[in-house]
Structure formats: C-alpha cells, structure tokens
Amino acid sequence: MLRTWQLRSSLTRDRGRLYRACKSSSNILTADSTPYSLPITYYLFTIMSEFETGLPSIRQVQTYIKDKQEVELKLVTNDLLAGKIFWQDPHCICLLDEENTQTTIWRQAIVYLKPKS
C-alpha cells in the first residue's frame, strides 16, 4: 500500500506530465479546486480521442457513408434534414444536402437518424 507522501509524489509527477503534454500549459483549468486534480484539457482529450468504432450506431453511420445512402435526421428543434452523411467524428455528423452544402450537426442535437425511403 502506498503511503500518503508516495501517492502525492506520484500524482504530482503525473500532473506534470499532463501539463507538459498540453500546448498551453499556462492556462490549464482544473476539474476541481483540489491541488491534485487532473486538468480539464486531459478529460477533453480523453473524450475526444475515444471514438468507439465497434459500437453498432457508429458502424451503421459508417455504412451510410460508404453506401452514400440518403438519410433523414430529426433534430431536437423538430427540424427534419435530409441528405447524405459526408463524415462523422465523436461529436458531430456532416450532412450533404442535394446542393452539396455541408451542414455540421452536433450528435447531441439529433433525435433520430434513419434511411430515407
């Protein structure tokens, strides 16, 4: 079992590595006010770098992209968008309409997505 001073030393060392890994280490916010908390940029980097390609929903959208299939997207604003999905990332989906206009849609704004019939 680690002693308190060993744990603090380990956390300080890890925190230092994270600070050096971030581009703007001088303006890093912490997740809470404790001196050993991880920077928010660490949490954001972790979330952004995790794109679970094994999830069925991600694979289904990838199939729509590959097949260039027309889809309908219903948004939380009750708008209904139609087009082809151009790309996806962990946070957004890009939809191409019939005029090849790209619209970036946050995943949080999507109520449902289905193939256009």
CSV table of C-alpha atoms in Angstrom, one decimal:
chain,number,residue,atom,x,y,z
A,1,MET,CA,0.0,0.0,0.0
A,2,LEU,CA,1.3,3.5,-0.9
A,3,ARG,CA,2.0,6.0,1.8
A,4,THR,CA,0.4,9.4,1.6
A,5,TRP,CA,3.7,11.1,0.5
A,6,GLN,CA,4.3,8.5,-2.2
A,7,LEU,CA,0.8,8.9,-3.5
A,8,ARG,CA,1.2,12.7,-3.6
A,9,SER,CA,4.5,12.4,-5.3
A,10,SER,CA,3.0,10.1,-7.9
A,11,LEU,CA,0.1,12.4,-8.6
A,12,THR,CA,2.3,15.4,-8.9
A,13,ARG,CA,4.6,13.6,-11.3
A,14,ASP,CA,1.6,12.5,-13.5
A,15,ARG,CA,0.1,16.0,-13.3
A,16,GLY,CA,3.4,17.4,-14.5
A,17,ARG,CA,3.4,15.1,-17.5
A,18,LEU,CA,0.0,16.2,-18.4
A,19,TYR,CA,0.9,19.8,-18.2
A,20,ARG,CA,3.9,19.3,-20.5
A,21,ALA,CA,1.7,17.3,-22.9
A,22,CYS,CA,-0.8,20.2,-23.3
A,23,LYS,CA,0.1,23.0,-25.7
A,24,SER,CA,-1.0,25.9,-23.4
A,25,SER,CA,0.1,24.7,-20.0
A,26,SER,CA,0.0,28.2,-18.5
A,27,ASN,CA,-3.8,28.5,-18.8
A,28,ILE,CA,-5.0,25.0,-17.8
A,29,LEU,CA,-8.1,24.9,-15.7
A,30,THR,CA,-8.5,22.1,-13.2
A,31,ALA,CA,-11.6,19.9,-12.8
A,32,ASP,CA,-12.0,21.0,-9.2
A,33,SER,CA,-10.1,23.0,-6.7
A,34,THR,CA,-8.0,20.2,-5.2
A,35,PRO,CA,-4.3,20.5,-5.8
A,36,TYR,CA,-4.0,17.0,-7.3
A,37,SER,CA,-6.9,17.1,-9.7
A,38,LEU,CA,-6.3,16.4,-13.4
A,39,PRO,CA,-6.7,19.3,-15.9
A,40,ILE,CA,-9.9,19.7,-17.8
A,41,THR,CA,-7.9,19.5,-21.0
A,42,TYR,CA,-7.0,16.0,-20.0
A,43,TYR,CA,-10.6,15.0,-19.7
A,44,LEU,CA,-11.5,16.7,-23.0
A,45,PHE,CA,-8.6,15.0,-24.8
A,46,THR,CA,-9.6,11.6,-23.4
A,47,ILE,CA,-13.2,12.1,-24.5
A,48,MET,CA,-12.3,13.4,-27.9
A,49,SER,CA,-9.8,10.7,-28.6
A,50,GLU,CA,-12.2,7.9,-27.8
A,51,PHE,CA,-14.2,7.1,-31.0
A,52,GLU,CA,-15.7,3.7,-30.5
A,53,THR,CA,-15.8,2.2,-34.0
A,54,GLY,CA,-17.1,-1.1,-32.6
A,55,LEU,CA,-20.4,0.4,-31.5
A,56,PRO,CA,-23.4,-0.6,-33.7
A,57,SER,CA,-24.5,3.0,-34.2
A,58,ILE,CA,-21.1,4.1,-35.4
A,59,ARG,CA,-20.9,1.2,-37.7
A,60,GLN,CA,-24.4,1.9,-39.1
A,61,VAL,CA,-23.5,5.5,-39.8
A,62,GLN,CA,-20.2,4.3,-41.5
A,63,THR,CA,-22.3,2.0,-43.7
A,64,TYR,CA,-24.5,5.0,-44.7
A,65,ILE,CA,-21.3,7.0,-45.5
A,66,LYS,CA,-19.8,4.1,-47.6
A,67,ASP,CA,-23.0,3.4,-49.5
A,68,LYS,CA,-23.7,7.1,-50.0
A,69,GLN,CA,-27.3,6.5,-48.8
A,70,GLU,CA,-29.8,9.3,-48.3
A,71,VAL,CA,-30.8,9.7,-44.7
A,72,GLU,CA,-33.3,11.8,-42.6
A,73,LEU,CA,-32.2,13.4,-39.4
A,74,LYS,CA,-34.7,14.8,-36.9
A,75,LEU,CA,-33.3,17.4,-34.6
A,76,VAL,CA,-34.4,18.4,-31.1
A,77,THR,CA,-35.6,21.7,-32.6
A,78,ASN,CA,-38.1,19.5,-34.6
A,79,ASP,CA,-36.3,20.3,-37.9
A,80,LEU,CA,-36.1,17.4,-40.4
A,81,LEU,CA,-33.0,17.3,-42.5
A,82,ALA,CA,-32.3,15.1,-45.5
A,83,GLY,CA,-29.1,14.3,-47.3
A,84,LYS,CA,-26.1,12.1,-47.4
A,85,ILE,CA,-23.7,11.8,-44.5
A,86,PHE,CA,-20.3,13.0,-45.5
A,87,TRP,CA,-18.3,12.3,-42.3
A,88,GLN,CA,-18.6,11.7,-38.6
A,89,ASP,CA,-16.5,12.2,-35.6
A,90,PRO,CA,-17.1,11.7,-31.9
A,91,HIS,CA,-19.1,14.9,-31.6
A,92,CYS,CA,-20.6,15.7,-35.0
A,93,ILE,CA,-22.0,14.4,-38.2
A,94,CYS,CA,-21.6,16.3,-41.5
A,95,LEU,CA,-24.6,16.1,-43.8
A,96,LEU,CA,-24.5,16.9,-47.5
A,97,ASP,CA,-27.8,18.2,-49.0
A,98,GLU,CA,-28.9,17.9,-52.6
A,99,GLU,CA,-27.0,21.1,-53.4
A,100,ASN,CA,-23.8,19.6,-51.8
A,101,THR,CA,-23.9,22.1,-49.0
A,102,GLN,CA,-22.2,20.7,-45.9
A,103,THR,CA,-24.1,21.1,-42.6
A,104,THR,CA,-22.3,20.1,-39.4
A,105,ILE,CA,-24.7,18.7,-36.8
A,106,TRP,CA,-23.8,18.1,-33.2
A,107,ARG,CA,-24.8,14.5,-32.1
A,108,GLN,CA,-26.5,15.9,-29.0
A,109,ALA,CA,-29.0,17.7,-31.3
A,110,ILE,CA,-30.1,14.5,-33.1
A,111,VAL,CA,-33.3,12.9,-32.1
A,112,TYR,CA,-33.2,10.1,-34.7
A,113,LEU,CA,-31.4,9.2,-37.9
A,114,LYS,CA,-33.0,6.8,-40.5
A,115,PRO,CA,-32.5,5.9,-44.1
A,116,LYS,CA,-34.7,7.9,-46.4
A,117,SER,CA,-37.4,5.9,-48.0
